[in-house]
């Protein structure tokens, strides 16, 4: 193996000058059985964001769905957190990375299933994609 050879670039990274790891958190405290729709996680304007995985913590069970950069939901209906949200040590890797454009947003729908107060932190883990070589 040639240590000087460059690895092939993933198609979703073509056209970007610089990349770095990134995290976008969504934090909320739900009351018993509370349901919130279209909660916004704004994406910075200096880079697109490629979501690779989800991790989180919670004090009770909840159901989750979110809209991607195209405005389509991830799933046909809300998914229980145990089926889609991993931990910091073992994040849940998405079947396909999801691109959210700069200045876009991730729209979150969340519903408490614990019938008690529920503090939730959801972390979108991915790659920040810069079109220029230098940070803005």
Tab-separated table of N, CA and C in Angstrom:
chain	number	residue	atom	x	y	z
A	1	UNK	N	0.859	-1.184	0.000
A	1	UNK	CA	0.000	0.000	0.000
A	1	UNK	C	0.896	1.234	0.000
A	2	UNK	N	0.620	2.158	-0.878
A	2	UNK	CA	1.395	3.388	-1.002
A	2	UNK	C	0.888	4.417	0.007
A	3	UNK	N	1.720	4.811	1.009
A	3	UNK	CA	1.259	5.772	2.016
A	3	UNK	C	1.023	7.165	1.452
A	4	UNK	N	1.552	7.449	0.264
A	4	UNK	CA	1.364	8.765	-0.357
A	4	UNK	C	0.130	8.827	-1.247
A	5	UNK	N	-0.476	7.685	-1.507
A	5	UNK	CA	-1.670	7.658	-2.357
A	5	UNK	C	-2.850	8.244	-1.606
A	6	UNK	N	-3.655	9.012	-2.322
A	6	UNK	CA	-4.860	9.590	-1.710
A	6	UNK	C	-6.005	8.610	-1.868
A	7	UNK	N	-6.805	8.490	-0.824
A	7	UNK	CA	-7.968	7.612	-0.913
A	7	UNK	C	-9.023	8.269	-1.797
A	8	UNK	N	-9.825	7.470	-2.489
A	8	UNK	CA	-10.869	8.061	-3.323
A	8	UNK	C	-11.847	8.850	-2.476
A	9	UNK	N	-12.336	9.957	-3.035
A	9	UNK	CA	-13.251	10.825	-2.291
A	9	UNK	C	-14.682	10.337	-2.463
A	10	UNK	N	-15.429	10.327	-1.357
A	10	UNK	CA	-16.838	9.946	-1.410
A	10	UNK	C	-17.585	10.928	-2.302
A	11	UNK	N	-18.543	10.457	-3.102
A	11	UNK	CA	-19.253	11.354	-4.018
A	11	UNK	C	-19.890	12.547	-3.326
A	12	UNK	N	-20.422	12.354	-2.089
A	12	UNK	CA	-21.077	13.470	-1.413
A	12	UNK	C	-20.090	14.536	-0.944
A	13	UNK	N	-18.773	14.253	-1.001
A	13	UNK	CA	-17.767	15.228	-0.590
A	13	UNK	C	-17.152	15.964	-1.784
A	14	UNK	N	-17.474	15.553	-2.995
A	14	UNK	CA	-16.933	16.209	-4.184
A	14	UNK	C	-17.366	17.670	-4.225
A	15	UNK	N	-16.450	18.537	-4.593
A	15	UNK	CA	-16.762	19.955	-4.720
A	15	UNK	C	-16.530	20.772	-3.458
A	16	UNK	N	-16.155	20.136	-2.379
A	16	UNK	CA	-15.881	20.851	-1.134
A	16	UNK	C	-14.375	21.004	-0.960
A	17	UNK	N	-13.963	22.159	-0.451
A	17	UNK	CA	-12.547	22.455	-0.268
A	17	UNK	C	-12.004	21.944	1.059
A	18	UNK	N	-12.877	21.856	2.064
A	18	UNK	CA	-12.411	21.511	3.403
A	18	UNK	C	-13.546	20.844	4.156
A	19	UNK	N	-13.204	19.894	5.008
A	19	UNK	CA	-14.206	19.223	5.840
A	19	UNK	C	-13.699	19.150	7.280
A	20	UNK	N	-14.617	19.073	8.215
A	20	UNK	CA	-14.268	18.814	9.615
A	20	UNK	C	-15.472	18.201	10.309
A	21	UNK	N	-15.210	17.460	11.370
A	21	UNK	CA	-16.285	16.846	12.133
A	21	UNK	C	-17.177	17.903	12.767
A	22	UNK	N	-18.427	17.559	12.974
A	22	UNK	CA	-19.348	18.514	13.569
A	22	UNK	C	-20.476	17.839	14.322
A	23	UNK	N	-21.054	18.594	15.244
A	23	UNK	CA	-22.165	18.120	16.066
A	23	UNK	C	-23.209	19.228	16.141
A	24	UNK	N	-24.456	18.877	15.975
A	24	UNK	CA	-25.564	19.814	16.181
A	24	UNK	C	-26.504	19.203	17.213
A	25	UNK	N	-26.597	19.818	18.397
A	25	UNK	CA	-27.474	19.271	19.438
A	25	UNK	C	-28.891	19.850	19.363
A	26	UNK	N	-29.833	19.055	19.820
A	26	UNK	CA	-31.211	19.495	20.050
A	26	UNK	C	-31.530	19.112	21.482
A	27	UNK	N	-31.890	20.094	22.307
A	27	UNK	CA	-32.172	19.850	23.718
A	27	UNK	C	-33.567	20.351	24.052
A	28	UNK	N	-34.303	19.522	24.812
A	28	UNK	CA	-35.665	19.899	25.188
A	28	UNK	C	-36.047	19.159	26.470
A	29	UNK	N	-36.890	19.790	27.267
A	29	UNK	CA	-37.508	19.117	28.406
A	29	UNK	C	-38.998	19.030	28.114
A	30	UNK	N	-39.478	17.806	27.975
A	30	UNK	CA	-40.885	17.547	27.663
A	30	UNK	C	-41.666	17.298	28.944
A	31	UNK	N	-42.900	17.749	28.972
A	31	UNK	CA	-43.792	17.388	30.060
A	31	UNK	C	-44.430	16.044	29.711
A	32	UNK	N	-45.149	15.448	30.630
A	32	UNK	CA	-45.770	14.141	30.409
A	32	UNK	C	-46.621	14.139	29.147
A	33	UNK	N	-46.331	13.209	28.252
A	33	UNK	CA	-47.078	12.992	27.004
A	33	UNK	C	-47.073	14.192	26.050
A	34	UNK	N	-46.183	15.134	26.250
A	34	UNK	CA	-46.115	16.311	25.381
A	34	UNK	C	-45.601	15.927	24.002
A	35	UNK	N	-46.164	16.571	22.982
A	35	UNK	CA	-45.755	16.374	21.598
A	35	UNK	C	-45.395	17.723	20.999
A	36	UNK	N	-44.225	17.820	20.399
A	36	UNK	CA	-43.783	19.049	19.745
A	36	UNK	C	-43.507	18.749	18.277
A	37	UNK	N	-43.985	19.601	17.402
A	37	UNK	CA	-43.809	19.417	15.962
A	37	UNK	C	-42.924	20.527	15.393
A	38	UNK	N	-42.143	20.185	14.393
A	38	UNK	CA	-41.377	21.142	13.589
A	38	UNK	C	-40.430	22.007	14.433
A	39	UNK	N	-39.778	21.380	15.408
A	39	UNK	CA	-38.780	22.084	16.205
A	39	UNK	C	-37.517	22.260	15.356
A	40	UNK	N	-36.873	23.407	15.442
A	40	UNK	CA	-35.807	23.744	14.513
A	40	UNK	C	-34.415	23.582	15.115
A	41	UNK	N	-33.536	22.911	14.367
A	41	UNK	CA	-32.108	22.856	14.666
A	41	UNK	C	-31.430	23.572	13.496
A	42	UNK	N	-31.057	24.846	13.667
A	42	UNK	CA	-30.479	25.607	12.549
A	42	UNK	C	-29.048	25.177	12.234
A	43	UNK	N	-28.725	25.168	10.956
A	43	UNK	CA	-27.386	24.833	10.473
A	43	UNK	C	-26.643	26.136	10.183
A	44	UNK	N	-25.393	26.211	10.609
A	44	UNK	CA	-24.596	27.413	10.390
A	44	UNK	C	-24.525	27.765	8.906
A	45	UNK	N	-24.296	29.031	8.615
A	45	UNK	CA	-24.255	29.503	7.242
A	45	UNK	C	-22.938	29.293	6.530
A	46	UNK	N	-21.885	28.902	7.258
A	46	UNK	CA	-20.578	28.782	6.621
A	46	UNK	C	-20.299	27.412	6.010
A	47	UNK	N	-21.182	26.429	6.255
A	47	UNK	CA	-20.912	25.091	5.742
A	47	UNK	C	-22.195	24.274	5.660
A	48	UNK	N	-22.218	23.362	4.696
A	48	UNK	CA	-23.264	22.352	4.650
A	48	UNK	C	-22.951	21.334	5.749
A	49	UNK	N	-23.955	20.525	6.120
A	49	UNK	CA	-23.743	19.522	7.167
A	49	UNK	C	-24.234	18.176	6.670
A	50	UNK	N	-23.364	17.184	6.718
A	50	UNK	CA	-23.693	15.832	6.305
A	50	UNK	C	-23.904	14.991	7.563
A	51	UNK	N	-25.175	14.646	7.864
A	51	UNK	CA	-25.487	13.854	9.059
A	51	UNK	C	-25.112	12.398	8.798
A	52	UNK	N	-24.291	11.846	9.697
A	52	UNK	CA	-23.867	10.458	9.586
A	52	UNK	C	-24.497	9.558	10.638
A	53	UNK	N	-24.758	10.121	11.842
A	53	UNK	CA	-25.210	9.290	12.959
A	53	UNK	C	-25.980	10.128	13.974
A	54	UNK	N	-26.677	9.444	14.878
A	54	UNK	CA	-27.428	10.081	15.959
A	54	UNK	C	-27.020	9.462	17.293
A	55	UNK	N	-26.906	10.316	18.305
A	55	UNK	CA	-26.662	9.859	19.670
A	55	UNK	C	-27.512	10.722	20.587
A	56	UNK	N	-27.693	10.283	21.806
A	56	UNK	CA	-28.477	11.107	22.713
A	56	UNK	C	-28.601	10.518	24.100
A	57	UNK	N	-29.196	11.326	24.965
A	57	UNK	CA	-29.535	10.906	26.325
A	57	UNK	C	-30.970	11.342	26.594
A	58	UNK	N	-31.591	10.705	27.578
A	58	UNK	CA	-32.968	11.030	27.925
A	58	UNK	C	-33.274	10.485	29.300
A	59	UNK	N	-34.318	11.014	29.904
A	59	UNK	CA	-34.756	10.490	31.196
A	59	UNK	C	-35.975	9.585	31.050
A	60	UNK	N	-36.490	9.437	29.839
A	60	UNK	CA	-37.627	8.573	29.570
A	60	UNK	C	-37.732	8.285	28.083
A	61	UNK	N	-38.653	7.430	27.710
A	61	UNK	CA	-38.836	7.056	26.307
A	61	UNK	C	-39.537	8.173	25.536
A	62	UNK	N	-39.235	8.250	24.246
A	62	UNK	CA	-39.890	9.226	23.377
A	62	UNK	C	-39.911	8.697	21.941
A	63	UNK	N	-40.729	9.346	21.121
A	63	UNK	CA	-40.837	9.026	19.700
A	63	UNK	C	-40.275	10.217	18.921
A	64	UNK	N	-39.574	9.931	17.826
A	64	UNK	CA	-38.850	10.952	17.089
A	64	UNK	C	-39.009	10.776	15.588
A	65	UNK	N	-39.076	11.886	14.884
A	65	UNK	CA	-38.954	11.897	13.429
A	65	UNK	C	-38.352	13.241	13.082
A	66	UNK	N	-37.677	13.321	11.969
A	66	UNK	CA	-37.156	14.617	11.549
A	66	UNK	C	-37.113	14.724	10.041
A	67	UNK	N	-37.172	15.985	9.572
A	67	UNK	CA	-37.131	16.276	8.149
A	67	UNK	C	-35.696	16.558	7.735
A	68	UNK	N	-35.372	16.089	6.569
A	68	UNK	CA	-34.035	16.258	6.017
A	68	UNK	C	-33.936	17.582	5.263
A	69	UNK	N	-32.798	17.808	4.632
A	69	UNK	CA	-32.579	19.028	3.858
A	69	UNK	C	-33.536	19.177	2.690
A	70	UNK	N	-34.123	18.077	2.228
A	70	UNK	CA	-35.074	18.134	1.122
A	70	UNK	C	-36.502	18.369	1.602
A	71	UNK	N	-36.694	18.411	2.929
A	71	UNK	CA	-38.030	18.606	3.483
A	71	UNK	C	-38.818	17.326	3.649
A	72	UNK	N	-38.179	16.188	3.418
A	72	UNK	CA	-38.853	14.895	3.575
A	72	UNK	C	-38.537	14.312	4.935
A	73	UNK	N	-39.500	13.609	5.508
A	73	UNK	CA	-39.284	12.954	6.788
A	73	UNK	C	-38.338	11.767	6.631
A	74	UNK	N	-37.577	11.499	7.675
A	74	UNK	CA	-36.674	10.355	7.712
A	74	UNK	C	-37.469	9.052	7.612
A	75	UNK	N	-38.595	8.977	8.322
A	75	UNK	CA	-39.419	7.766	8.353
A	75	UNK	C	-40.881	8.131	8.098
A	76	UNK	N	-41.682	7.136	7.777
A	76	UNK	CA	-43.102	7.360	7.508
A	76	UNK	C	-43.861	7.790	8.753
A	77	UNK	N	-43.356	7.446	9.923
A	77	UNK	CA	-43.974	7.840	11.189
A	77	UNK	C	-42.871	7.942	12.228
A	78	UNK	N	-43.207	8.475	13.388
A	78	UNK	CA	-42.221	8.614	14.449
A	78	UNK	C	-41.653	7.272	14.885
A	79	UNK	N	-40.364	7.270	15.222
A	79	UNK	CA	-39.673	6.064	15.657
A	79	UNK	C	-39.326	6.176	17.140
A	80	UNK	N	-39.433	5.092	17.874
A	80	UNK	CA	-39.015	5.099	19.279
A	80	UNK	C	-37.519	5.384	19.356
A	81	UNK	N	-37.139	6.181	20.334
A	81	UNK	CA	-35.740	6.583	20.448
A	81	UNK	C	-34.787	5.384	20.527
A	82	UNK	N	-35.203	4.295	21.159
A	82	UNK	CA	-34.338	3.123	21.279
A	82	UNK	C	-34.003	2.508	19.919
A	83	UNK	N	-34.795	2.807	18.891
A	83	UNK	CA	-34.581	2.229	17.565
A	83	UNK	C	-33.793	3.119	16.615
A	84	UNK	N	-33.568	4.387	16.968
A	84	UNK	CA	-32.908	5.301	16.041
A	84	UNK	C	-31.811	6.141	16.682
A	85	UNK	N	-31.789	6.244	18.009
A	85	UNK	CA	-30.809	7.084	18.690
A	85	UNK	C	-29.838	6.202	19.461
A	86	UNK	N	-28.552	6.325	19.151
A	86	UNK	CA	-27.535	5.574	19.861
A	86	UNK	C	-27.014	6.356	21.056
A	87	UNK	N	-25.879	5.938	21.549
A	87	UNK	CA	-25.220	6.602	22.674
A	87	UNK	C	-23.954	7.285	22.170
A	88	UNK	N	-23.318	8.063	23.033
A	88	UNK	CA	-22.054	8.676	22.657
A	88	UNK	C	-21.010	7.629	22.296
A	89	UNK	N	-21.022	6.521	22.995
A	89	UNK	CA	-20.065	5.453	22.729
A	89	UNK	C	-20.444	4.645	21.484
A	90	UNK	N	-21.736	4.457	21.277
A	90	UNK	CA	-22.223	3.674	20.137
A	90	UNK	C	-23.336	4.440	19.415
A	91	UNK	N	-22.987	5.462	18.623
A	91	UNK	CA	-24.014	6.217	17.899
A	91	UNK	C	-24.735	5.323	16.889
A	92	UNK	N	-25.967	5.668	16.583
A	92	UNK	CA	-26.735	4.960	15.558
A	92	UNK	C	-26.367	5.558	14.203
A	93	UNK	N	-25.717	4.775	13.367
A	93	UNK	CA	-25.287	5.231	12.047
A	93	UNK	C	-26.479	5.161	11.098
A	94	UNK	N	-26.717	6.235	10.368
A	94	UNK	CA	-27.828	6.258	9.410
A	94	UNK	C	-27.506	5.362	8.218
A	95	UNK	N	-28.516	4.781	7.580
A	95	UNK	CA	-28.266	3.905	6.438
A	95	UNK	C	-27.631	4.652	5.264
A	96	UNK	N	-27.915	5.947	5.169
A	96	UNK	CA	-27.321	6.793	4.132
A	96	UNK	C	-27.128	8.180	4.734
A	97	UNK	N	-25.954	8.800	4.530
A	97	UNK	CA	-25.760	10.161	5.053
A	97	UNK	C	-26.815	11.115	4.497
A	98	UNK	N	-27.175	12.122	5.298
A	98	UNK	CA	-28.204	13.083	4.899
A	98	UNK	C	-27.589	14.478	4.867
A	99	UNK	N	-27.681	15.138	3.729
A	99	UNK	CA	-27.096	16.459	3.545
A	99	UNK	C	-28.101	17.553	3.897
A	100	UNK	N	-27.682	18.462	4.775
A	100	UNK	CA	-28.478	19.636	5.133
A	100	UNK	C	-27.691	20.855	4.639
A	101	UNK	N	-28.279	21.700	3.810
A	101	UNK	CA	-27.527	22.830	3.259
A	101	UNK	C	-27.214	23.892	4.314
A	102	UNK	N	-26.165	24.662	4.047
A	102	UNK	CA	-25.823	25.804	4.896
A	102	UNK	C	-27.048	26.699	5.030
A	103	UNK	N	-27.254	27.246	6.223
A	103	UNK	CA	-28.402	28.090	6.567
A	103	UNK	C	-29.728	27.331	6.508
A	104	UNK	N	-29.660	26.012	6.353
A	104	UNK	CA	-30.867	25.186	6.384
A	104	UNK	C	-31.192	24.827	7.827
A	105	UNK	N	-32.039	23.826	7.984
A	105	UNK	CA	-32.395	23.405	9.326
A	105	UNK	C	-32.830	21.957	9.314
A	106	UNK	N	-32.703	21.338	10.468
A	106	UNK	CA	-33.253	20.017	10.694
A	106	UNK	C	-34.535	20.252	11.483
A	107	UNK	N	-35.655	19.779	10.979
A	107	UNK	CA	-36.946	19.952	11.654
A	107	UNK	C	-37.254	18.682	12.443
A	108	UNK	N	-37.407	18.823	13.749
A	108	UNK	CA	-37.598	17.681	14.645
A	108	UNK	C	-39.046	17.619	15.134
A	109	UNK	N	-39.652	16.436	15.049
A	109	UNK	CA	-40.928	16.144	15.710
A	109	UNK	C	-40.602	15.172	16.837
A	110	UNK	N	-41.083	15.475	18.042
A	110	UNK	CA	-40.754	14.650	19.197
A	110	UNK	C	-41.987	14.514	20.100
A	111	UNK	N	-42.182	13.322	20.648
A	111	UNK	CA	-43.342	13.057	21.510
A	111	UNK	C	-42.909	12.219	22.705
A	112	UNK	N	-43.222	12.681	23.903
A	112	UNK	CA	-42.899	11.938	25.121
A	112	UNK	C	-43.773	10.703	25.230
A	113	UNK	N	-43.162	9.579	25.576
A	113	UNK	CA	-43.894	8.327	25.795
A	113	UNK	C	-43.796	7.861	27.245
A	114	UNK	N	-43.080	8.622	28.079
A	114	UNK	CA	-42.806	8.172	29.446
A	114	UNK	C	-43.911	8.524	30.440
A	115	UNK	N	-44.829	9.405	30.051
A	115	UNK	CA	-45.910	9.863	30.919
A	115	UNK	C	-45.338	10.505	32.188
A	116	UNK	N	-44.194	11.162	32.009
A	116	UNK	CA	-43.527	11.897	33.091
A	116	UNK	C	-42.664	12.961	32.428
A	117	UNK	N	-42.073	13.833	33.209
A	117	UNK	CA	-41.135	14.789	32.642
A	117	UNK	C	-39.984	14.046	31.972
A	118	UNK	N	-39.470	14.591	30.879
A	118	UNK	CA	-38.457	13.893	30.092
A	118	UNK	C	-37.468	14.910	29.536
A	119	UNK	N	-36.241	14.852	30.001
A	119	UNK	CA	-35.190	15.727	29.490
A	119	UNK	C	-34.428	14.973	28.411
A	120	UNK	N	-34.419	15.536	27.200
A	120	UNK	CA	-33.848	14.863	26.035
A	120	UNK	C	-32.726	15.710	25.449
A	121	UNK	N	-31.615	15.070	25.126
A	121	UNK	CA	-30.591	15.695	24.296
A	121	UNK	C	-30.332	14.758	23.135
A	122	UNK	N	-30.540	15.260	21.945
A	122	UNK	CA	-30.311	14.524	20.715
A	122	UNK	C	-29.146	15.206	20.005
A	123	UNK	N	-28.164	14.430	19.556
A	123	UNK	CA	-27.002	15.003	18.896
A	123	UNK	C	-26.894	14.441	17.482
A	124	UNK	N	-26.937	15.338	16.501
A	124	UNK	CA	-26.717	14.980	15.105
A	124	UNK	C	-25.211	15.042	14.874
A	125	UNK	N	-24.622	13.921	14.498
A	125	UNK	CA	-23.178	13.795	14.334
A	125	UNK	C	-22.870	13.705	12.848
A	126	UNK	N	-21.886	14.469	12.395
A	126	UNK	CA	-21.575	14.408	10.975
A	126	UNK	C	-20.333	15.159	10.585
A	127	UNK	N	-20.345	15.620	9.352
A	127	UNK	CA	-19.211	16.321	8.761
A	127	UNK	C	-19.671	17.681	8.269
A	128	UNK	N	-18.940	18.726	8.675
A	128	UNK	CA	-19.182	20.070	8.146
A	128	UNK	C	-18.412	20.177	6.836
A	129	UNK	N	-19.098	20.616	5.782
A	129	UNK	CA	-18.526	20.673	4.436
A	129	UNK	C	-18.401	22.133	3.999
A	130	UNK	N	-17.168	22.569	3.779
A	130	UNK	CA	-16.892	23.963	3.411
A	130	UNK	C	-16.572	24.067	1.932
A	131	UNK	N	-17.154	25.050	1.286
A	131	UNK	CA	-16.891	25.272	-0.130
A	131	UNK	C	-15.617	26.083	-0.367
A	132	UNK	N	-15.117	26.719	0.670
A	132	UNK	CA	-13.862	27.460	0.586
A	132	UNK	C	-12.842	26.798	1.499
A	133	UNK	N	-11.555	27.050	1.244
A	133	UNK	CA	-10.497	26.429	2.005
A	133	UNK	C	-10.299	27.008	3.388
A	134	UNK	N	-10.720	28.234	3.615
A	134	UNK	CA	-10.497	28.898	4.891
A	134	UNK	C	-11.808	29.071	5.644
A	135	UNK	N	-11.770	28.988	6.978
A	135	UNK	CA	-12.997	29.233	7.750
A	135	UNK	C	-13.502	30.646	7.539
A	136	UNK	N	-14.821	30.813	7.600
A	136	UNK	CA	-15.424	32.141	7.415
A	136	UNK	C	-15.237	32.988	8.650
